[in-house]
PDB file of C-alpha atoms in Angstrom:
ATOM      1  CA  MET A 289      64.003  23.539 153.009  1.00 50.00           C
ATOM      2  CA  ASN A 290      63.044  22.453 156.309  1.00 48.00           C
ATOM      3  CA  GLY A 291      66.527  23.523 157.549  1.00 52.00           C
ATOM      4  CA  ASP A 292      69.209  21.494 160.255  1.00 56.00           C
ATOM      5  CA  PRO A 293      68.793  23.190 163.792  1.00 58.00           C
ATOM      6  CA  ASP A 294      72.378  21.728 164.023  1.00 62.00           C
ATOM      7  CA  ASP A 295      73.324  23.812 161.026  1.00 72.00           C
ATOM      8  CA  ALA A 296      73.034  27.962 161.117  1.00 86.00           C
ATOM      9  CA  SER A 297      72.424  30.002 158.169  1.00 90.00           C
ATOM     10  CA  PRO A 298      75.062  31.270 156.250  1.00 93.00           C
ATOM     11  CA  MET A 299      75.961  34.775 156.698  1.00 94.00           C
ATOM     12  CA  VAL A 300      75.737  37.278 154.064  1.00 96.00           C
ATOM     13  CA  HIS A 301      77.031  41.398 153.065  1.00 97.00           C
ATOM     14  CA  ALA A 302      76.095  42.832 150.279  1.00 98.00           C
ATOM     15  CA  GLY A 303      78.720  45.271 150.435  1.00 97.00           C
ATOM     16  CA  PRO A 304      78.376  49.273 151.493  1.00 97.00           C
ATOM     17  CA  ASP A 305      76.646  51.237 148.911  1.00 98.00           C
ATOM     18  CA  THR A 306      78.711  52.630 146.506  1.00 98.00           C
ATOM     19  CA  ALA A 307      78.562  54.829 142.930  1.00 98.00           C
ATOM     20  CA  GLY A 308      79.890  54.730 139.812  1.00 98.00           C
ATOM     21  CA  ASP A 309      79.125  56.076 136.068  1.00 97.00           C
ATOM     22  CA  GLU A 310      77.278  54.494 133.402  1.00 97.00           C
ATOM     23  CA  GLY A 311      79.383  52.188 131.020  1.00 96.00           C
ATOM     24  CA  SER A 312      82.383  52.082 133.938  1.00 97.00           C
ATOM     25  CA  GLN A 313      82.420  48.989 136.088  1.00 98.00           C
ATOM     26  CA  VAL A 314      81.542  49.519 139.778  1.00 98.00           C
ATOM     27  CA  ARG A 315      82.787  47.203 141.598  1.00 98.00           C
ATOM     28  CA  LEU A 316      80.809  45.043 144.494  1.00 98.00           C
ATOM     29  CA  ASP A 317      82.944  43.745 148.112  1.00 97.00           C
ATOM     30  CA  GLY A 318      80.274  41.163 148.693  1.00 97.00           C
ATOM     31  CA  ALA A 319      81.085  38.571 151.793  1.00 96.00           C
ATOM     32  CA  ALA A 320      79.363  35.301 152.990  1.00 96.00           C
ATOM     33  CA  SER A 321      80.086  32.474 155.091  1.00 94.00           C
ATOM     34  CA  ASP A 322      78.917  29.332 156.134  1.00 89.00           C
ATOM     35  CA  ASP A 323      79.648  27.220 159.190  1.00 85.00           C
ATOM     36  CA  GLY A 324      79.216  24.221 156.636  1.00 78.00           C
ATOM     37  CA  GLY A 325      81.619  25.912 154.119  1.00 83.00           C
ATOM     38  CA  ARG A 326      81.714  28.331 151.423  1.00 85.00           C
ATOM     39  CA  PRO A 327      77.830  28.780 150.275  1.00 94.00           C
ATOM     40  CA  GLU A 328      76.917  29.590 147.006  1.00 95.00           C
ATOM     41  CA  THR A 329      75.889  32.839 146.165  1.00 97.00           C
ATOM     42  CA  GLU A 330      74.491  34.540 143.352  1.00 98.00           C
ATOM     43  CA  TRP A 331      73.885  39.008 142.801  1.00 98.00           C
ATOM     44  CA  SER A 332      70.949  39.968 141.156  1.00 98.00           C
ATOM     45  CA  TYR A 333      69.734  43.931 140.701  1.00 98.00           C
ATOM     46  CA  THR A 334      66.296  45.678 140.501  1.00 98.00           C
ATOM     47  CA  SER A 335      66.599  49.179 138.537  1.00 98.00           C
ATOM     48  CA  GLY A 336      64.970  52.251 140.906  1.00 97.00           C
ATOM     49  CA  GLU A 337      62.021  54.477 139.512  1.00 96.00           C
ATOM     50  CA  ASP A 338      65.012  57.015 138.388  1.00 96.00           C
ATOM     51  CA  ALA A 339      66.291  54.433 135.580  1.00 96.00           C
ATOM     52  CA  ASP A 340      65.028  55.614 131.837  1.00 94.00           C
ATOM     53  CA  ALA A 341      63.601  52.232 130.329  1.00 95.00           C
ATOM     54  CA  GLY A 342      65.420  49.979 128.728  1.00 95.00           C
ATOM     55  CA  THR A 343      67.927  50.108 130.983  1.00 97.00           C
ATOM     56  CA  THR A 344      70.244  47.177 131.548  1.00 97.00           C
ATOM     57  CA  CYS A 345      72.868  46.101 134.094  1.00 98.00           C
ATOM     58  CA  ALA A 346      75.133  43.123 134.030  1.00 98.00           C
ATOM     59  CA  PHE A 347      77.405  41.263 136.717  1.00 98.00           C
ATOM     60  CA  THR A 348      81.051  40.436 135.913  1.00 98.00           C
ATOM     61  CA  ASP A 349      80.331  37.357 137.546  1.00 98.00           C
ATOM     62  CA  LYS A 350      77.232  36.983 139.408  1.00 96.00           C
ATOM     63  CA  SER A 351      78.247  33.550 140.746  1.00 97.00           C
ATOM     64  CA  SER A 352      81.373  35.606 142.752  1.00 97.00           C
ATOM     65  CA  VAL A 353      80.872  37.360 146.053  1.00 96.00           C
ATOM     66  CA  ASP A 354      83.412  40.378 144.674  1.00 96.00           C
ATOM     67  CA  THR A 355      82.374  41.450 141.253  1.00 98.00           C
ATOM     68  CA  GLY A 356      81.828  43.989 138.717  1.00 98.00           C
ATOM     69  CA  PHE A 357      78.423  45.503 137.761  1.00 98.00           C
ATOM     70  CA  THR A 358      77.829  48.102 134.907  1.00 98.00           C
ATOM     71  CA  CYS A 359      74.701  49.482 133.669  1.00 98.00           C
ATOM     72  CA  THR A 360      73.920  50.660 129.833  1.00 97.00           C
ATOM     73  CA  ASP A 361      72.259  53.985 131.647  1.00 97.00           C
ATOM     74  CA  ASP A 362      72.260  56.205 134.952  1.00 97.00           C
ATOM     75  CA  GLY A 363      69.841  55.934 137.502  1.00 97.00           C
ATOM     76  CA  THR A 364      69.765  54.029 141.107  1.00 98.00           C
ATOM     77  CA  PHE A 365      69.756  50.736 141.561  1.00 98.00           C
ATOM     78  CA  THR A 366      69.469  47.907 144.215  1.00 98.00           C
ATOM     79  CA  VAL A 367      72.086  44.960 143.757  1.00 98.00           C
ATOM     80  CA  THR A 368      71.060  41.555 146.337  1.00 98.00           C
ATOM     81  CA  LEU A 369      73.365  38.985 147.262  1.00 98.00           C
ATOM     82  CA  THR A 370      71.753  36.007 147.940  1.00 98.00           C
ATOM     83  CA  ALA A 371      73.671  32.902 150.281  1.00 97.00           C
ATOM     84  CA  ASP A 372      72.466  29.406 150.026  1.00 95.00           C
ATOM     85  CA  ASP A 373      73.995  26.338 151.960  1.00 91.00           C
ATOM     86  CA  GLY A 374      71.797  23.857 150.734  1.00 90.00           C
ATOM     87  CA  VAL A 375      70.294  23.356 154.042  1.00 89.00           C
ATOM     88  CA  ASN A 376      68.449  26.486 155.586  1.00 91.00           C
ATOM     89  CA  ARG A 377      66.673  29.065 153.491  1.00 93.00           C
ATOM     90  CA  PRO A 378      68.910  31.243 151.496  1.00 95.00           C
ATOM     91  CA  VAL A 379      69.457  34.344 153.282  1.00 97.00           C
ATOM     92  CA  SER A 380      69.985  37.728 150.970  1.00 97.00           C
ATOM     93  CA  ASP A 381      71.593  41.264 151.552  1.00 98.00           C
ATOM     94  CA  SER A 382      71.016  44.283 149.638  1.00 98.00           C
ATOM     95  CA  ALA A 383      73.246  47.379 148.611  1.00 98.00           C
ATOM     96  CA  GLN A 384      72.314  50.946 146.459  1.00 98.00           C
ATOM     97  CA  VAL A 385      74.575  51.193 143.624  1.00 98.00           C
ATOM     98  CA  THR A 386      74.121  55.214 142.200  1.00 98.00           C
ATOM     99  CA  VAL A 387      75.346  55.540 138.545  1.00 98.00           C
ATOM    100  CA  LYS A 388      76.175  58.676 137.102  1.00 97.00           C
ATOM    101  CA  ASN A 389      75.684  60.056 133.951  1.00 96.00           C
ATOM    102  CA  VAL A 390      78.174  60.559 131.652  1.00 96.00           C
ATOM    103  CA  ALA A 391      78.010  63.375 128.879  1.00 95.00           C
ATOM    104  CA  PRO A 392      78.942  62.591 125.095  1.00 96.00           C
ATOM    105  CA  ALA A 393      81.797  63.684 124.184  1.00 97.00           C
ATOM    106  CA  ILE A 394      82.050  65.206 120.443  1.00 98.00           C
ATOM    107  CA  ARG A 395      83.920  66.056 117.980  1.00 98.00           C
ATOM    108  CA  VAL A 396      83.823  68.608 115.012  1.00 98.00           C
ATOM    109  CA  THR A 397      85.082  66.280 111.796  1.00 97.00           C
ATOM    110  CA  GLY A 398      83.572  68.548 108.903  1.00 96.00           C
ATOM    111  CA  PRO A 399      83.713  71.517 107.463  1.00 97.00           C
ATOM    112  CA  GLU A 400      87.764  71.960 107.734  1.00 96.00           C
ATOM    113  CA  ASP A 401      88.432  75.089 110.381  1.00 96.00           C
ATOM    114  CA  TRP A 402      88.868  78.159 108.049  1.00 95.00           C
ATOM    115  CA  SER A 403      87.711  76.772 105.161  1.00 95.00           C
ATOM    116  CA  MET A 404      86.108  78.243 102.378  1.00 94.00           C
ATOM    117  CA  HIS A 405      82.698  79.105 100.775  1.00 95.00           C
ATOM    118  CA  ARG A 406      80.848  81.034  98.148  1.00 95.00           C
ATOM    119  CA  VAL A 407      78.060  82.979  99.393  1.00 95.00           C
ATOM    120  CA  ARG A 408      74.791  80.483  99.468  1.00 96.00           C
ATOM    121  CA  ASP A 409      76.156  77.185  98.284  1.00 96.00           C
ATOM    122  CA  GLU A 410      75.421  74.553 101.386  1.00 97.00           C
ATOM    123  CA  VAL A 411      78.047  74.413 104.205  1.00 98.00           C
ATOM    124  CA  SER A 412      77.852  70.388 105.286  1.00 98.00           C
ATOM    125  CA  VAL A 413      78.529  70.103 108.804  1.00 98.00           C
ATOM    126  CA  ARG A 414      79.305  66.383 110.076  1.00 98.00           C
ATOM    127  CA  ALA A 415      80.056  65.649 113.879  1.00 98.00           C
ATOM    128  CA  THR A 416      80.577  62.342 115.695  1.00 98.00           C
ATOM    129  CA  PHE A 417      80.237  61.595 119.399  1.00 98.00           C
ATOM    130  CA  THR A 418      81.068  58.693 121.782  1.00 96.00           C
ATOM    131  CA  ASP A 419      78.416  57.909 125.044  1.00 96.00           C
ATOM    132  CA  PRO A 420      79.519  55.128 127.537  1.00 95.00           C
ATOM    133  CA  GLY A 421      75.132  55.130 128.347  1.00 94.00           C
ATOM    134  CA  PHE A 422      74.278  53.033 125.212  1.00 92.00           C
ATOM    135  CA  ASN A 423      70.860  53.325 126.518  1.00 94.00           C
ATOM    136  CA  ASP A 424      70.799  57.358 126.247  1.00 93.00           C
ATOM    137  CA  THR A 425      69.048  58.913 123.229  1.00 93.00           C
ATOM    138  CA  HIS A 426      70.643  61.960 122.001  1.00 96.00           C
ATOM    139  CA  THR A 427      69.640  65.294 120.475  1.00 98.00           C
ATOM    140  CA  CYS A 428      72.230  67.454 117.938  1.00 98.00           C
ATOM    141  CA  LYS A 429      71.897  71.343 118.151  1.00 98.00           C
ATOM    142  CA  VAL A 430      74.209  73.464 115.265  1.00 98.00           C
ATOM    143  CA  THR A 431      74.107  77.089 116.121  1.00 98.00           C
ATOM    144  CA  TRP A 432      75.139  78.741 112.432  1.00 98.00           C
ATOM    145  CA  ASP A 433      76.103  82.239 114.013  1.00 96.00           C
ATOM    146  CA  ASP A 434      73.575  84.219 111.775  1.00 95.00           C
ATOM    147  CA  GLY A 435      70.616  83.817 114.022  1.00 95.00           C
ATOM    148  CA  GLN A 436      70.043  80.664 112.513  1.00 97.00           C
ATOM    149  CA  VAL A 437      69.785  77.137 114.610  1.00 98.00           C
ATOM    150  CA  SER A 438      69.045  73.287 113.494  1.00 98.00           C
ATOM    151  CA  THR A 439      68.313  70.875 115.915  1.00 98.00           C
ATOM    152  CA  PHE A 440      67.166  67.230 115.189  1.00 98.00           C
ATOM    153  CA  SER A 441      67.858  63.620 116.737  1.00 97.00           C
ATOM    154  CA  ALA A 442      71.257  62.301 116.109  1.00 97.00           C
ATOM    155  CA  THR A 443      72.066  59.045 114.307  1.00 95.00           C
ATOM    156  CA  ASP A 444      74.423  56.557 114.636  1.00 94.00           C
ATOM    157  CA  GLY A 445      76.393  58.565 116.943  1.00 96.00           C
ATOM    158  CA  ALA A 446      76.699  61.318 114.595  1.00 98.00           C
ATOM    159  CA  CYS A 447      75.018  65.244 114.086  1.00 98.00           C
ATOM    160  CA  ALA A 448      74.891  65.982 110.583  1.00 98.00           C
ATOM    161  CA  ALA A 449      73.311  69.440 108.844  1.00 98.00           C
ATOM    162  CA  GLY A 450      73.456  71.612 105.462  1.00 98.00           C
ATOM    163  CA  HIS A 451      73.044  75.461 105.849  1.00 98.00           C
ATOM    164  CA  ARG A 452      73.331  78.276 103.319  1.00 98.00           C
ATOM    165  CA  PHE A 453      74.642  81.530 104.413  1.00 97.00           C
ATOM    166  CA  ASN A 454      72.864  84.834 102.556  1.00 96.00           C
ATOM    167  CA  HIS A 455      75.384  86.956 103.334  1.00 95.00           C
ATOM    168  CA  ALA A 456      79.278  86.879 103.626  1.00 95.00           C
ATOM    169  CA  GLY A 457      80.997  86.524 107.078  1.00 95.00           C
ATOM    170  CA  LEU A 458      83.471  84.808 109.475  1.00 96.00           C
ATOM    171  CA  ASN A 459      80.806  81.940 110.912  1.00 97.00           C
ATOM    172  CA  THR A 460      81.207  79.832 113.979  1.00 98.00           C
ATOM    173  CA  ILE A 461      79.403  77.192 114.034  1.00 98.00           C
ATOM    174  CA  LYS A 462      78.573  75.658 116.927  1.00 98.00           C
ATOM    175  CA  VAL A 463      77.777  71.945 117.257  1.00 98.00           C
ATOM    176  CA  GLU A 464      76.408  70.158 120.229  1.00 98.00           C
ATOM    177  CA  ALA A 465      75.387  66.617 121.063  1.00 98.00           C
ATOM    178  CA  ALA A 466      73.261  66.135 123.845  1.00 97.00           C
ATOM    179  CA  ASP A 467      72.012  62.999 126.094  1.00 95.00           C
ATOM    180  CA  ASP A 468      68.814  63.424 128.929  1.00 86.00           C
ATOM    181  CA  ASP A 469      71.280  64.957 131.228  1.00 86.00           C
ATOM    182  CA  GLY A 470      74.426  66.383 129.722  1.00 92.00           C
ATOM    183  CA  SER A 471      75.931  67.796 127.072  1.00 96.00           C
ATOM    184  CA  ASP A 472      79.120  68.210 124.670  1.00 97.00           C
ATOM    185  CA  ASN A 473      80.216  70.940 122.206  1.00 97.00           C
ATOM    186  CA  GLY A 474      82.644  72.061 119.497  1.00 98.00           C
ATOM    187  CA  GLN A 475      82.942  74.329 116.808  1.00 98.00           C
ATOM    188  CA  THR A 476      84.484  74.864 113.800  1.00 98.00           C
ATOM    189  CA  MET A 477      84.658  78.381 111.420  1.00 97.00           C
ATOM    190  CA  ALA A 478      83.590  78.926 107.921  1.00 97.00           C
ATOM    191  CA  VAL A 479      84.317  81.928 105.661  1.00 96.00           C
ATOM    192  CA  VAL A 480      81.680  83.075 103.633  1.00 96.00           C
ATOM    193  CA  HIS A 481      82.451  84.775 101.077  1.00 95.00           C
ATOM    194  CA  ASP A 482      80.631  87.118  98.192  1.00 95.00           C
ATOM    195  CA  PRO A 483      82.403  87.645  94.577  1.00 93.00           C
ATOM    196  CA  ARG A 484      79.906  90.255  94.166  1.00 92.00           C
ATOM    197  CA  ALA A 485      80.108  92.186  97.751  1.00 89.00           C
ATOM    198  CA  GLY A 486      82.360  95.031  95.516  1.00 88.00           C
ATOM    199  CA  LEU A 487      85.819  96.541  96.159  1.00 90.00           C
ATOM    200  CA  LEU A 488      87.457  96.804  99.867  1.00 89.00           C
ATOM    201  CA  THR A 489      90.090  99.861  99.853  1.00 90.00           C
ATOM    202  CA  GLY A 490      91.305 101.399 103.398  1.00 86.00           C
ATOM    203  CA  LEU A 491      93.762 102.778 104.981  1.00 88.00           C
ATOM    204  CA  GLY A 492      94.649 103.326 109.183  1.00 85.00           C
ATOM    205  CA  THR A 493      96.951 102.029 111.617  1.00 85.00           C
ATOM    206  CA  VAL A 494      96.878  99.136 114.225  1.00 79.00           C
ATOM    207  CA  ASP A 495      98.733  99.082 117.080  1.00 81.00           C
ATOM    208  CA  GLY A 496     101.530 101.792 115.942  1.00 82.00           C
ATOM    209  CA  SER A 497     101.434  99.999 112.660  1.00 85.00           C
ATOM    210  CA  ALA A 498     100.161 101.699 109.629  1.00 89.00           C
ATOM    211  CA  PHE A 499      98.329  99.686 106.872  1.00 85.00           C
ATOM    212  CA  THR A 500      96.652 100.160 103.575  1.00 92.00           C
ATOM    213  CA  VAL A 501      94.460  98.230 101.872  1.00 90.00           C
ATOM    214  CA  ALA A 502      92.641  97.291  98.069  1.00 92.00           C
ATOM    215  CA  GLY A 503      90.991  94.257  97.228  1.00 93.00           C
ATOM    216  CA  LYS A 504      88.317  92.877  95.011  1.00 93.00           C
ATOM    217  CA  TYR A 505      87.188  89.706  93.080  1.00 93.00           C
ATOM    218  CA  PRO A 506      87.760  90.336  89.494  1.00 92.00           C
ATOM    219  CA  SER A 507      84.177  88.655  88.843  1.00 91.00           C
ATOM    220  CA  ALA A 508      81.278  87.617  90.290  1.00 88.00           C
ATOM    221  CA  GLY A 509      82.449  83.671  89.423  1.00 88.00           C
ATOM    222  CA  SER A 510      85.997  84.429  90.788  1.00 89.00           C
ATOM    223  CA  THR A 511      86.915  82.417  93.969  1.00 89.00           C
ATOM    224  CA  VAL A 512      90.259  84.646  94.602  1.00 91.00           C
ATOM    225  CA  PRO A 513      90.566  88.078  95.000  1.00 93.00           C
ATOM    226  CA  ALA A 514      93.353  90.195  93.195  1.00 94.00           C
ATOM    227  CA  GLY A 515      94.442  92.994  95.429  1.00 92.00           C
ATOM    228  CA  ALA A 516      97.312  94.163  97.831  1.00 92.00           C
ATOM    229  CA  VAL A 517      97.786  94.539 101.379  1.00 89.00           C
ATOM    230  CA  VAL A 518     100.567  96.844 102.981  1.00 90.00           C
ATOM    231  CA  LEU A 519     101.715  97.002 106.573  1.00 86.00           C
ATOM    232  CA  SER A 520     104.468  99.130 108.052  1.00 88.00           C
ATOM    233  CA  VAL A 521     105.313  98.559 111.250  1.00 84.00           C
ATOM    234  CA  PRO A 522     107.614 100.399 113.764  1.00 84.00           C
ATOM    235  CA  THR A 523     111.130  98.795 114.689  1.00 82.00           C
ATOM    236  CA  GLU A 524     114.122  99.746 116.679  1.00 81.00           C
ATOM    237  CA  ASN A 525     116.258 100.279 113.288  1.00 79.00           C
ATOM    238  CA  GLY A 526     113.028 102.338 111.132  1.00 77.00           C
ATOM    239  CA  ARG A 527     110.554 100.673 109.751  1.00 80.00           C
ATOM    240  CA  LEU A 528     109.756  97.040 108.464  1.00 85.00           C
ATOM    241  CA  LYS A 529     107.595  96.859 105.356  1.00 86.00           C
ATOM    242  CA  VAL A 530     104.689  93.927 105.282  1.00 85.00           C
ATOM    243  CA  VAL A 531     103.669  93.641 101.500  1.00 89.00           C
ATOM    244  CA  SER A 532     101.133  91.019 100.137  1.00 88.00           C
ATOM    245  CA  THR A 533     102.466  88.667  98.013  1.00 89.00           C
ATOM    246  CA  LYS A 534      98.845  86.346  97.430  1.00 90.00           C
ATOM    247  CA  LEU A 535      95.528  86.838  98.702  1.00 91.00           C
ATOM    248  CA  GLU A 536      93.995  83.862  99.363  1.00 92.00           C
ATOM    249  CA  TRP A 537      89.962  85.224 100.266  1.00 92.00           C
ATOM    250  CA  LEU A 538      88.605  88.419 100.987  1.00 94.00           C
ATOM    251  CA  VAL A 539      85.298  88.849 103.025  1.00 94.00           C
ATOM    252  CA  ILE A 540      82.815  91.950 102.714  1.00 92.00           C
ATOM    253  CA  THR A 541      80.173  92.175 105.077  1.00 91.00           C
ATOM    254  CA  PRO A 542      76.321  93.692 104.672  1.00 89.00           C
ATOM    255  CA  ASP A 543      77.370  96.210 107.630  1.00 88.00           C
ATOM    256  CA  SER A 544      81.010  97.381 106.039  1.00 84.00           C
ATOM    257  CA  LYS A 545      83.125  94.941 107.975  1.00 89.00           C
ATOM    258  CA  ALA A 546      85.659  92.982 106.380  1.00 90.00           C
ATOM    259  CA  ALA A 547      88.440  90.472 106.176  1.00 91.00           C
ATOM    260  CA  VAL A 548      91.283  89.466 104.157  1.00 90.00           C
ATOM    261  CA  LYS A 549      93.919  86.636 104.051  1.00 90.00           C
ATOM    262  CA  GLY A 550      96.968  86.406 102.170  1.00 89.00           C
ATOM    263  CA  GLU A 551     100.969  85.725 102.059  1.00 90.00           C
ATOM    264  CA  SER A 552     103.585  88.436 102.611  1.00 84.00           C
ATOM    265  CA  ALA A 553     107.005  89.055 101.926  1.00 77.00           C
ATOM    266  CA  ARG A 554     108.593  91.766 104.759  1.00 66.00           C
ATOM    267  CA  HIS A 555     111.282  94.082 103.485  1.00 60.00           C
ATOM    268  CA  ALA A 556     113.812  95.501 106.295  1.00 54.00           C
ATOM    269  CA  SER A 557     114.261  99.219 105.689  1.00 52.00           C
ATOM    270  CA  SER A 558     118.010  98.987 105.959  1.00 43.00           C
ATOM    271  CA  GLY A 559     118.110  96.499 103.548  1.00 41.00           C
ATOM    272  CA  THR A 560     116.549  94.496 100.805  1.00 38.00           C
ATOM    273  CA  ARG A 561     116.196  91.021 102.369  1.00 37.00           C
ATOM    274  CA  ARG A 562     113.104  89.355 101.624  1.00 38.00           C
ATOM    275  CA  GLN A 563     111.473  86.263 103.909  1.00 36.00           C
ATOM    276  CA  ALA A 564     107.951  84.766 103.071  1.00 35.00           C
ATOM    277  CA  SER A 565     105.397  84.490 105.760  1.00 35.00           C
ATOM    278  CA  SER A 566     101.479  84.739 106.277  1.00 38.00           C
ATOM    279  CA  GLY A 567      99.705  87.796 106.691  1.00 39.00           C
ATOM    280  CA  GLY A 568      96.113  88.941 107.184  1.00 42.00           C
ATOM    281  CA  TRP A 569      94.171  92.237 108.295  1.00 38.00           C
ATOM    282  CA  SER A 570      90.911  93.101 109.161  1.00 45.00           C
ATOM    283  CA  GLY A 571      88.391  95.849 110.629  1.00 43.00           C
ATOM    284  CA  PRO A 572      85.653  97.555 110.069  1.00 38.00           C
TER     285      PRO A 572
END
């Protein structure tokens, strides 16, 4: 264009530098004017050196001075608004957009919390996660609570792994999903029992309540233990006796710790009224 001395070049402003999150719309407030009417405008962008390869961005409406800008990953980006009045050379102005990383959000879907597993059977763990940074790559880390850790690449927004526990125990399994800048984690409890662990017997006190316990698995193939737990709780009118009516599981660890879970009935010392309840006991 040669220009017209009687026609001034358009005025353009890309707006202030701004910031937002990856995967979310960042608002751009540009402006353009011309003495011959509203000039044609168009947005463009360039990625900074800190943006990962494969990152793409898009404008909600690249011809509108006020528009949205969304990127698939974090980094710094230069956005440029160009105005063209059709007479003079196009005029441009730029602003910087800082796009911040958003850590993945994870949800552990299996195994069910406090689920029961036999020693040396495989425990399968699965977690799903979401991340608005579609260009991010993700790594999974599973901490099994027995000294073992599994690290691997995520597949289709999920972490899945299996593990065999060699000893009985109450294992808090932690699952972490991480992108290149942040992470999130969740956990579940796996109860691992060994029917061959032997007999549990004991007596003592817990917070002023006396207890006795005895239990074992009838055979190596049993899944439900036999035995009883009795707890005597002091009350204003005497003592309240809690007696197990059913044991659900029994865990005896190699370091001589034990935990048992079941159902119980309460017996008031002044009468014969009974009420079903859930109960449990754990200790060294």
